[in-house]
């Protein structure tokens, strides 16, 4: 497979970078090549946040993603900002609380935030639900590799809660597997 | 007492200090303390900044580091943390230690690393020709305050005590044997030790302010520091156990 | 072992593996991770971490620790690197080894704290006043940050001079897969033979100071000095010192000045790039060649001294050179010294954003059409 370029976008504090980092870590654990880079503003909370992961089986010459294959948006502003960089036919994973389907893309509009709240209560968790949805739909890395990455460095400190959110996300996205895999193959 | 010239780099003589300068008295006091033999000579490191006072470290035949303007304490902190068994003594001046190096001074005091800092206060930038220093008395004349200084001056001891130093003392070149005792106390103390040493610059400060020659200035200094209620208090002004013990390795 | 590692983390790990036991620093984006990792690691292994009051103090403490025999390092970014210039000059003049990491962000002044740049290239060469030698290494990947950090310690120790590691924010914060071969500390041959003439240089023009704990009596100064280390302004002595310091790095140039070339053998246009831009350029070379353009890449891994011989060899058959960098042409000025007038084109960005592969391909097309400054 050639490079797969994935961007996670949202507001600072949503755990966008943490989810992307788990994905990159999982990819390396699964024997693949991966890069992670993020860009951020001065705020630790609030503000815009994005993180890019490139997964490949070859050397990754240039680690900054463009012509995105996948955009995982945890906020409407993140979606709007980076949608122009999603390649035609690319996969958009976004939260149904603020999003509608976007023409020209393959969309998995899912109740990410609501599922996170139902699974782990208040606080962060939507990032892991989104990561679970990403892994389920794309199959880029085996879920076991993500579980290992989470166990090594559980975001929020609780492996059990983090895994619960991850699995809730993957269950949520199961109906979208077929369409997403087609998008990946394009 | 042995011949103190044994501690000097005789081949560097004559030195650069002017006739009547008080700094030589302070150096002699430091050498008398070293001569007491309480610290092995090969453990002593002298560190100076830039200025007349800082220059004196170069005349002492030990391990001596003549650093940058105001930053001697930063080098000294690195040396002490790297090799806690060394006895690190910093020599600085009022411009070096309180002007350009003021931030390093208060942080060295706060950190309370086991250094000894001797600040020679002659109220002027002597090496550059007698400009106003942060300790220049209001009204005093210098090349940069030809109409008299208008800014208030620092009290170095109160500043350093407030910043956290665990040993603060003041000595004067007009009472050199008492100066020996506060320098010895500073070296013996195991936290950040600070000694302000009142010194004189007849060449510039004295001349610009019509204070006479070296002996006249020494007399005037003496009259301000002795007596039952001296204008300027000498001796150990503050001492407490150190905040941070640097463990010798 | 394969692992996902951040550039700044690779820097800290290399320093520890290379035997660095002293770090003094001041928090600044985007280099703070290095200080944080050293703060966590050093005390556990008998090392010293100290957070100083500013970057001037940080490098002062590093120089002091180095004089006392420790392998020492600090890390910073543009504004802090500006403050360190005074002590960089002291370290070069007094010949005190240490490593200074500058993770470049947009400048001048506070500039763009979280955004990349390559604006400190000339500062790394001429930032401190007076004539002085300079060594600056420029890694372009996480693995190379590890390799060149270790190399910086080795060079610094051997040549007794501060060595700057210069990389942009993207490289500093990038995480990528690495499979590191751990380095070992270079042998500690620090104590010089003679405290009476600490600045008497050997045939390699390197003066080797004893360390302050050695018991030898000697003087160190930032004033002009002779072999004894005592201050002097004798023109013969201080003139010789200036020449010796320049010569000591020049003499080692062949082994210091590294570069990588990629597909330059038959290139019409050689792209010169370093750091993250070199990664974009490598992709651009492949993409351009896929479109029938004969592009090559010259990537200096050492910025100072500039690897001029390798550059001449790589561009001998080319018709032109395109320098792509995240500043307004700092390395381009150096490169113009080595090629015929008018044959250097530039692709420059100083807006806090990296140069993308597509931009380089587009620039190469325009350069081929005769343009010189393409951005």
PDB file of C-alpha atoms in Angstrom, chain B:
ATOM      1  CA  UNK B   1      50.924  34.529  58.930  1.00  0.00           C
ATOM      2  CA  UNK B   2      52.882  33.464  55.887  1.00  0.00           C
ATOM      3  CA  UNK B   3      53.818  35.668  52.968  1.00  0.00           C
ATOM      4  CA  UNK B   4      50.567  36.155  51.055  1.00  0.00           C
ATOM      5  CA  UNK B   5      52.498  36.734  47.848  1.00  0.00           C
ATOM      6  CA  UNK B   6      52.762  32.958  47.563  1.00  0.00           C
ATOM      7  CA  UNK B   7      49.108  32.973  46.468  1.00  0.00           C
ATOM      8  CA  UNK B   8      49.622  35.530  43.736  1.00  0.00           C
ATOM      9  CA  UNK B   9      50.657  35.178  40.120  1.00  0.00           C
ATOM     10  CA  UNK B  10      53.724  37.334  40.500  1.00  0.00           C
ATOM     11  CA  UNK B  11      54.377  37.233  36.778  1.00  0.00           C
ATOM     12  CA  UNK B  12      51.157  39.202  36.214  1.00  0.00           C
ATOM     13  CA  UNK B  13      52.377  42.139  38.275  1.00  0.00           C
ATOM     14  CA  UNK B  14      52.009  45.050  38.121  1.00  0.00           C
ATOM     15  CA  UNK B  15      48.243  44.687  38.468  1.00  0.00           C
ATOM     16  CA  UNK B  16      45.694  46.924  36.803  1.00  0.00           C
ATOM     17  CA  UNK B  17      44.180  48.513  39.928  1.00  0.00           C
ATOM     18  CA  UNK B  18      44.733  52.241  40.531  1.00  0.00           C
ATOM     19  CA  UNK B  19      46.679  53.689  43.472  1.00  0.00           C
ATOM     20  CA  UNK B  20      44.329  54.099  46.415  1.00  0.00           C
ATOM     21  CA  UNK B  21      41.774  51.560  45.132  1.00  0.00           C
ATOM     22  CA  UNK B  22      40.098  49.681  47.956  1.00  0.00           C
ATOM     23  CA  UNK B  23      39.930  46.374  46.100  1.00  0.00           C
ATOM     24  CA  UNK B  24      43.478  45.378  47.016  1.00  0.00           C
ATOM     25  CA  UNK B  25      42.470  45.462  50.688  1.00  0.00           C
ATOM     26  CA  UNK B  26      39.587  43.123  49.947  1.00  0.00           C
ATOM     27  CA  UNK B  27      41.850  40.764  47.992  1.00  0.00           C
ATOM     28  CA  UNK B  28      44.322  40.723  50.855  1.00  0.00           C
ATOM     29  CA  UNK B  29      41.509  39.887  53.232  1.00  0.00           C
ATOM     30  CA  UNK B  30      40.440  36.974  51.042  1.00  0.00           C
ATOM     31  CA  UNK B  31      44.029  35.717  50.868  1.00  0.00           C
ATOM     32  CA  UNK B  32      44.335  35.888  54.663  1.00  0.00           C
ATOM     33  CA  UNK B  33      41.225  33.707  54.923  1.00  0.00           C
ATOM     34  CA  UNK B  34      42.635  31.269  52.376  1.00  0.00           C
ATOM     35  CA  UNK B  35      45.887  31.277  54.315  1.00  0.00           C
ATOM     36  CA  UNK B  36      44.064  30.027  57.415  1.00  0.00           C
ATOM     37  CA  UNK B  37      44.258  26.682  55.635  1.00  0.00           C
ATOM     38  CA  UNK B  38      40.755  25.498  56.423  1.00  0.00           C
ATOM     39  CA  UNK B  39      40.088  24.671  52.779  1.00  0.00           C
ATOM     40  CA  UNK B  40      42.504  22.573  50.731  1.00  0.00           C
ATOM     41  CA  UNK B  41      43.946  24.889  48.094  1.00  0.00           C
ATOM     42  CA  UNK B  42      43.284  22.510  45.225  1.00  0.00           C
ATOM     43  CA  UNK B  43      39.576  22.625  45.969  1.00  0.00           C
ATOM     44  CA  UNK B  44      39.224  26.384  45.662  1.00  0.00           C
ATOM     45  CA  UNK B  45      37.866  27.878  42.440  1.00  0.00           C
ATOM     46  CA  UNK B  46      37.617  31.642  42.102  1.00  0.00           C
ATOM     47  CA  UNK B  47      35.120  32.988  39.589  1.00  0.00           C
ATOM     48  CA  UNK B  48      34.883  36.619  38.526  1.00  0.00           C
ATOM     49  CA  UNK B  49      32.680  38.618  36.188  1.00  0.00           C
ATOM     50  CA  UNK B  50      33.820  41.773  34.432  1.00  0.00           C
ATOM     51  CA  UNK B  51      35.035  44.908  36.123  1.00  0.00           C
ATOM     52  CA  UNK B  52      37.839  46.012  38.425  1.00  0.00           C
ATOM     53  CA  UNK B  53      36.761  43.763  41.286  1.00  0.00           C
ATOM     54  CA  UNK B  54      36.222  40.708  39.092  1.00  0.00           C
ATOM     55  CA  UNK B  55      39.670  41.145  37.611  1.00  0.00           C
ATOM     56  CA  UNK B  56      41.266  40.302  40.932  1.00  0.00           C
ATOM     57  CA  UNK B  57      40.566  36.570  40.573  1.00  0.00           C
ATOM     58  CA  UNK B  58      43.148  36.427  37.803  1.00  0.00           C
ATOM     59  CA  UNK B  59      45.924  37.433  40.156  1.00  0.00           C
ATOM     60  CA  UNK B  60      45.345  34.527  42.514  1.00  0.00           C
ATOM     61  CA  UNK B  61      47.391  31.449  41.680  1.00  0.00           C
ATOM     62  CA  UNK B  62      44.587  28.893  41.982  1.00  0.00           C
ATOM     63  CA  UNK B  63      41.923  27.714  39.571  1.00  0.00           C
ATOM     64  CA  UNK B  64      40.442  30.979  38.360  1.00  0.00           C
ATOM     65  CA  UNK B  65      37.703  31.683  35.853  1.00  0.00           C
ATOM     66  CA  UNK B  66      37.213  35.195  34.551  1.00  0.00           C
ATOM     67  CA  UNK B  67      33.787  35.045  32.908  1.00  0.00           C
ATOM     68  CA  UNK B  68      31.364  37.487  31.261  1.00  0.00           C
ATOM     69  CA  UNK B  69      29.859  40.717  32.537  1.00  0.00           C
ATOM     70  CA  UNK B  70      27.400  39.985  35.330  1.00  0.00           C
ATOM     71  CA  UNK B  71      27.319  36.241  34.739  1.00  0.00           C
ATOM     72  CA  UNK B  72      29.969  34.875  37.098  1.00  0.00           C
ATOM     73  CA  UNK B  73      27.284  33.351  39.312  1.00  0.00           C
ATOM     74  CA  UNK B  74      25.890  31.334  36.404  1.00  0.00           C
ATOM     75  CA  UNK B  75      29.281  29.749  35.707  1.00  0.00           C
ATOM     76  CA  UNK B  76      29.788  29.246  39.433  1.00  0.00           C
ATOM     77  CA  UNK B  77      26.427  27.494  39.740  1.00  0.00           C
ATOM     78  CA  UNK B  78      27.418  25.105  36.943  1.00  0.00           C
ATOM     79  CA  UNK B  79      30.819  24.437  38.489  1.00  0.00           C
ATOM     80  CA  UNK B  80      29.397  23.787  41.968  1.00  0.00           C
ATOM     81  CA  UNK B  81      26.563  21.541  40.786  1.00  0.00           C
ATOM     82  CA  UNK B  82      28.973  19.643  38.549  1.00  0.00           C
ATOM     83  CA  UNK B  83      31.569  19.154  41.291  1.00  0.00           C
ATOM     84  CA  UNK B  84      30.104  19.771  44.742  1.00  0.00           C
ATOM     85  CA  UNK B  85      33.446  19.078  46.424  1.00  0.00           C
ATOM     86  CA  UNK B  86      34.873  22.308  45.004  1.00  0.00           C
ATOM     87  CA  UNK B  87      34.771  25.493  47.088  1.00  0.00           C
ATOM     88  CA  UNK B  88      33.500  28.080  44.643  1.00  0.00           C
ATOM     89  CA  UNK B  89      34.027  31.737  45.469  1.00  0.00           C
ATOM     90  CA  UNK B  90      32.645  34.456  43.223  1.00  0.00           C
ATOM     91  CA  UNK B  91      34.087  37.950  43.165  1.00  0.00           C
ATOM     92  CA  UNK B  92      31.862  40.587  41.608  1.00  0.00           C
ATOM     93  CA  UNK B  93      31.237  44.308  41.778  1.00  0.00           C
ATOM     94  CA  UNK B  94      28.239  46.575  42.113  1.00  0.00           C
ATOM     95  CA  UNK B  95      27.791  47.117  38.385  1.00  0.00           C
ATOM     96  CA  UNK B  96      28.567  43.487  37.561  1.00  0.00           C
ATOM     97  CA  UNK B  97      26.539  41.901  40.334  1.00  0.00           C
ATOM     98  CA  UNK B  98      23.672  44.331  40.798  1.00  0.00           C
ATOM     99  CA  UNK B  99      23.402  45.989  37.390  1.00  0.00           C
ATOM    100  CA  UNK B 100      23.848  43.643  34.468  1.00  0.00           C
ATOM    101  CA  UNK B 101      23.946  40.575  36.731  1.00  0.00           C
ATOM    102  CA  UNK B 102      21.137  41.488  39.124  1.00  0.00           C
ATOM    103  CA  UNK B 103      18.813  38.766  37.927  1.00  0.00           C
ATOM    104  CA  UNK B 104      21.502  36.106  38.302  1.00  0.00           C
ATOM    105  CA  UNK B 105      22.243  37.387  41.809  1.00  0.00           C
ATOM    106  CA  UNK B 106      18.683  37.110  43.097  1.00  0.00           C
ATOM    107  CA  UNK B 107      18.239  33.688  41.520  1.00  0.00           C
ATOM    108  CA  UNK B 108      21.520  32.421  42.946  1.00  0.00           C
ATOM    109  CA  UNK B 109      20.266  33.642  46.325  1.00  0.00           C
ATOM    110  CA  UNK B 110      16.885  31.962  45.824  1.00  0.00           C
ATOM    111  CA  UNK B 111      18.473  28.711  44.675  1.00  0.00           C
ATOM    112  CA  UNK B 112      20.725  28.807  47.759  1.00  0.00           C
ATOM    113  CA  UNK B 113      23.403  26.663  46.106  1.00  0.00           C
ATOM    114  CA  UNK B 114      26.545  26.533  48.242  1.00  0.00           C
ATOM    115  CA  UNK B 115      28.473  29.421  46.710  1.00  0.00           C
ATOM    116  CA  UNK B 116      30.259  32.336  48.297  1.00  0.00           C
ATOM    117  CA  UNK B 117      29.692  35.666  46.584  1.00  0.00           C
ATOM    118  CA  UNK B 118      31.850  38.672  47.461  1.00  0.00           C
ATOM    119  CA  UNK B 119      30.384  41.862  46.012  1.00  0.00           C
ATOM    120  CA  UNK B 120      32.810  44.765  46.092  1.00  0.00           C
ATOM    121  CA  UNK B 121      30.771  47.929  46.201  1.00  0.00           C
ATOM    122  CA  UNK B 122      32.592  51.077  45.175  1.00  0.00           C
ATOM    123  CA  UNK B 123      29.463  52.731  43.774  1.00  0.00           C
ATOM    124  CA  UNK B 124      30.870  53.141  40.305  1.00  0.00           C
ATOM    125  CA  UNK B 125      31.778  51.486  37.005  1.00  0.00           C
ATOM    126  CA  UNK B 126      35.504  51.987  37.441  1.00  0.00           C
ATOM    127  CA  UNK B 127      36.850  50.016  34.500  1.00  0.00           C
ATOM    128  CA  UNK B 128      34.830  51.987  31.988  1.00  0.00           C
ATOM    129  CA  UNK B 129      35.758  55.339  33.489  1.00  0.00           C
ATOM    130  CA  UNK B 130      33.393  56.133  36.336  1.00  0.00           C
ATOM    131  CA  UNK B 131      29.774  55.875  35.224  1.00  0.00           C
ATOM    132  CA  UNK B 132      26.845  55.694  37.637  1.00  0.00           C
ATOM    133  CA  UNK B 133      26.293  52.334  39.351  1.00  0.00           C
ATOM    134  CA  UNK B 134      23.104  50.907  40.889  1.00  0.00           C
ATOM    135  CA  UNK B 135      24.615  51.587  44.318  1.00  0.00           C
ATOM    136  CA  UNK B 136      25.595  55.211  43.612  1.00  0.00           C
ATOM    137  CA  UNK B 137      24.179  57.490  46.290  1.00  0.00           C
ATOM    138  CA  UNK B 138      21.417  59.853  45.120  1.00  0.00           C
ATOM    139  CA  UNK B 139      23.042  63.149  44.243  1.00  0.00           C
ATOM    140  CA  UNK B 140      26.470  61.641  43.547  1.00  0.00           C
ATOM    141  CA  UNK B 141      28.240  62.671  40.376  1.00  0.00           C
ATOM    142  CA  UNK B 142      29.586  60.416  37.684  1.00  0.00           C
ATOM    143  CA  UNK B 143      30.292  60.722  33.969  1.00  0.00           C
ATOM    144  CA  UNK B 144      26.719  59.647  33.223  1.00  0.00           C
ATOM    145  CA  UNK B 145      25.158  61.678  36.035  1.00  0.00           C
ATOM    146  CA  UNK B 146      26.999  64.977  35.633  1.00  0.00           C
ATOM    147  CA  UNK B 147      24.222  66.811  37.453  1.00  0.00           C
ATOM    148  CA  UNK B 148      24.040  64.240  40.260  1.00  0.00           C
ATOM    149  CA  UNK B 149      22.340  60.849  40.366  1.00  0.00           C
ATOM    150  CA  UNK B 150      18.570  61.092  40.564  1.00  0.00           C
ATOM    151  CA  UNK B 151      17.733  57.423  40.946  1.00  0.00           C
ATOM    152  CA  UNK B 152      17.580  55.647  44.294  1.00  0.00           C
ATOM    153  CA  UNK B 153      20.232  53.013  44.918  1.00  0.00           C
ATOM    154  CA  UNK B 154      20.123  49.330  45.868  1.00  0.00           C
ATOM    155  CA  UNK B 155      20.805  47.990  49.332  1.00  0.00           C
ATOM    156  CA  UNK B 156      22.536  44.828  48.149  1.00  0.00           C
ATOM    157  CA  UNK B 157      22.265  42.967  51.456  1.00  0.00           C
ATOM    158  CA  UNK B 158      18.542  43.518  51.918  1.00  0.00           C
ATOM    159  CA  UNK B 159      17.958  42.570  48.293  1.00  0.00           C
ATOM    160  CA  UNK B 160      19.862  39.320  48.564  1.00  0.00           C
ATOM    161  CA  UNK B 161      18.327  38.411  51.917  1.00  0.00           C
ATOM    162  CA  UNK B 162      14.844  38.961  50.540  1.00  0.00           C
ATOM    163  CA  UNK B 163      15.738  36.791  47.566  1.00  0.00           C
ATOM    164  CA  UNK B 164      16.538  33.868  49.853  1.00  0.00           C
ATOM    165  CA  UNK B 165      20.264  33.804  50.618  1.00  0.00           C
ATOM    166  CA  UNK B 166      20.988  31.907  53.817  1.00  0.00           C
ATOM    167  CA  UNK B 167      24.064  33.951  54.813  1.00  0.00           C
ATOM    168  CA  UNK B 168      24.241  37.703  54.307  1.00  0.00           C
ATOM    169  CA  UNK B 169      26.985  39.893  55.707  1.00  0.00           C
ATOM    170  CA  UNK B 170      28.664  43.218  55.140  1.00  0.00           C
ATOM    171  CA  UNK B 171      32.293  44.127  55.545  1.00  0.00           C
ATOM    172  CA  UNK B 172      34.379  47.169  54.770  1.00  0.00           C
ATOM    173  CA  UNK B 173      37.872  47.791  53.520  1.00  0.00           C
ATOM    174  CA  UNK B 174      38.297  50.277  56.369  1.00  0.00           C
ATOM    175  CA  UNK B 175      37.957  47.409  58.883  1.00  0.00           C
ATOM    176  CA  UNK B 176      39.900  44.653  57.124  1.00  0.00           C
ATOM    177  CA  UNK B 177      40.237  42.173  59.989  1.00  0.00           C
ATOM    178  CA  UNK B 178      36.512  42.216  60.619  1.00  0.00           C
ATOM    179  CA  UNK B 179      36.158  41.669  56.887  1.00  0.00           C
ATOM    180  CA  UNK B 180      38.253  38.495  57.203  1.00  0.00           C
ATOM    181  CA  UNK B 181      35.718  37.117  59.673  1.00  0.00           C
ATOM    182  CA  UNK B 182      32.655  37.624  57.491  1.00  0.00           C
ATOM    183  CA  UNK B 183      34.458  36.189  54.459  1.00  0.00           C
ATOM    184  CA  UNK B 184      35.513  33.160  56.509  1.00  0.00           C
ATOM    185  CA  UNK B 185      31.957  32.814  57.795  1.00  0.00           C
ATOM    186  CA  UNK B 186      30.609  32.999  54.262  1.00  0.00           C
ATOM    187  CA  UNK B 187      32.952  30.292  53.029  1.00  0.00           C
ATOM    188  CA  UNK B 188      32.151  28.079  56.026  1.00  0.00           C
ATOM    189  CA  UNK B 189      28.399  28.458  55.521  1.00  0.00           C
ATOM    190  CA  UNK B 190      26.985  25.755  53.274  1.00  0.00           C
ATOM    191  CA  UNK B 191      24.247  27.665  51.432  1.00  0.00           C
ATOM    192  CA  UNK B 192      24.442  30.764  49.262  1.00  0.00           C
ATOM    193  CA  UNK B 193      26.610  33.209  51.168  1.00  0.00           C
ATOM    194  CA  UNK B 194      26.772  36.840  50.258  1.00  0.00           C
ATOM    195  CA  UNK B 195      29.189  39.466  51.514  1.00  0.00           C
ATOM    196  CA  UNK B 196      28.911  43.057  50.445  1.00  0.00           C
ATOM    197  CA  UNK B 197      32.302  44.692  50.811  1.00  0.00           C
ATOM    198  CA  UNK B 198      32.355  48.458  50.987  1.00  0.00           C
ATOM    199  CA  UNK B 199      35.263  49.599  48.873  1.00  0.00           C
ATOM    200  CA  UNK B 200      36.355  52.885  47.358  1.00  0.00           C
ATOM    201  CA  UNK B 201      37.256  54.253  43.957  1.00  0.00           C
ATOM    202  CA  UNK B 202      39.293  57.417  44.511  1.00  0.00           C
ATOM    203  CA  UNK B 203      40.259  57.626  40.848  1.00  0.00           C
ATOM    204  CA  UNK B 204      36.711  58.212  39.606  1.00  0.00           C
ATOM    205  CA  UNK B 205      34.024  58.275  42.295  1.00  0.00           C
ATOM    206  CA  UNK B 206      36.283  60.103  44.713  1.00  0.00           C
ATOM    207  CA  UNK B 207      37.528  62.575  42.140  1.00  0.00           C
ATOM    208  CA  UNK B 208      34.111  63.332  40.633  1.00  0.00           C
ATOM    209  CA  UNK B 209      32.610  63.877  44.081  1.00  0.00           C
ATOM    210  CA  UNK B 210      35.556  65.728  45.652  1.00  0.00           C
ATOM    211  CA  UNK B 211      36.039  63.055  48.315  1.00  0.00           C
ATOM    212  CA  UNK B 212      39.813  63.278  48.391  1.00  0.00           C
ATOM    213  CA  UNK B 213      42.322  60.492  47.855  1.00  0.00           C
ATOM    214  CA  UNK B 214      42.277  56.887  49.010  1.00  0.00           C
ATOM    215  CA  UNK B 215      43.137  57.478  52.663  1.00  0.00           C
ATOM    216  CA  UNK B 216      40.542  60.265  52.888  1.00  0.00           C
ATOM    217  CA  UNK B 217      37.879  57.995  51.487  1.00  0.00           C
ATOM    218  CA  UNK B 218      38.861  55.178  53.846  1.00  0.00           C
ATOM    219  CA  UNK B 219      38.523  57.555  56.791  1.00  0.00           C
ATOM    220  CA  UNK B 220      35.124  58.693  55.614  1.00  0.00           C
ATOM    221  CA  UNK B 221      34.014  55.087  55.082  1.00  0.00           C
ATOM    222  CA  UNK B 222      35.233  54.153  58.553  1.00  0.00           C
ATOM    223  CA  UNK B 223      33.260  56.936  60.154  1.00  0.00           C
ATOM    224  CA  UNK B 224      30.072  55.570  58.612  1.00  0.00           C
ATOM    225  CA  UNK B 225      30.536  51.996  59.831  1.00  0.00           C
ATOM    226  CA  UNK B 226      31.867  52.328  63.387  1.00  0.00           C
ATOM    227  CA  UNK B 227      30.428  53.657  66.616  1.00  0.00           C
ATOM    228  CA  UNK B 228      27.444  52.600  68.711  1.00  0.00           C
ATOM    229  CA  UNK B 229      24.873  53.525  66.043  1.00  0.00           C
ATOM    230  CA  UNK B 230      26.713  53.338  62.735  1.00  0.00           C
ATOM    231  CA  UNK B 231      25.118  54.700  59.609  1.00  0.00           C
ATOM    232  CA  UNK B 232      25.903  51.423  57.822  1.00  0.00           C
ATOM    233  CA  UNK B 233      25.664  48.143  59.697  1.00  0.00           C
ATOM    234  CA  UNK B 234      28.541  45.673  59.324  1.00  0.00           C
ATOM    235  CA  UNK B 235      28.807  42.024  60.321  1.00  0.00           C
ATOM    236  CA  UNK B 236      26.523  39.064  59.729  1.00  0.00           C
ATOM    237  CA  UNK B 237      23.110  40.570  58.961  1.00  0.00           C
ATOM    238  CA  UNK B 238      21.219  37.363  58.325  1.00  0.00           C
ATOM    239  CA  UNK B 239      21.912  33.677  58.695  1.00  0.00           C
ATOM    240  CA  UNK B 240      19.748  30.572  58.649  1.00  0.00           C
ATOM    241  CA  UNK B 241      20.232  26.924  57.705  1.00  0.00           C
ATOM    242  CA  UNK B 242      20.567  26.455  53.949  1.00  0.00           C
ATOM    243  CA  UNK B 243      17.470  25.581  51.947  1.00  0.00           C
ATOM    244  CA  UNK B 244      19.264  23.189  49.689  1.00  0.00           C
ATOM    245  CA  UNK B 245      22.048  20.848  50.672  1.00  0.00           C
ATOM    246  CA  UNK B 246      24.214  20.061  47.679  1.00  0.00           C
ATOM    247  CA  UNK B 247      25.444  16.595  48.411  1.00  0.00           C
ATOM    248  CA  UNK B 248      29.136  16.123  47.860  1.00  0.00           C
ATOM    249  CA  UNK B 249      29.710  13.153  45.598  1.00  0.00           C
TER     250      UNK B 249
END
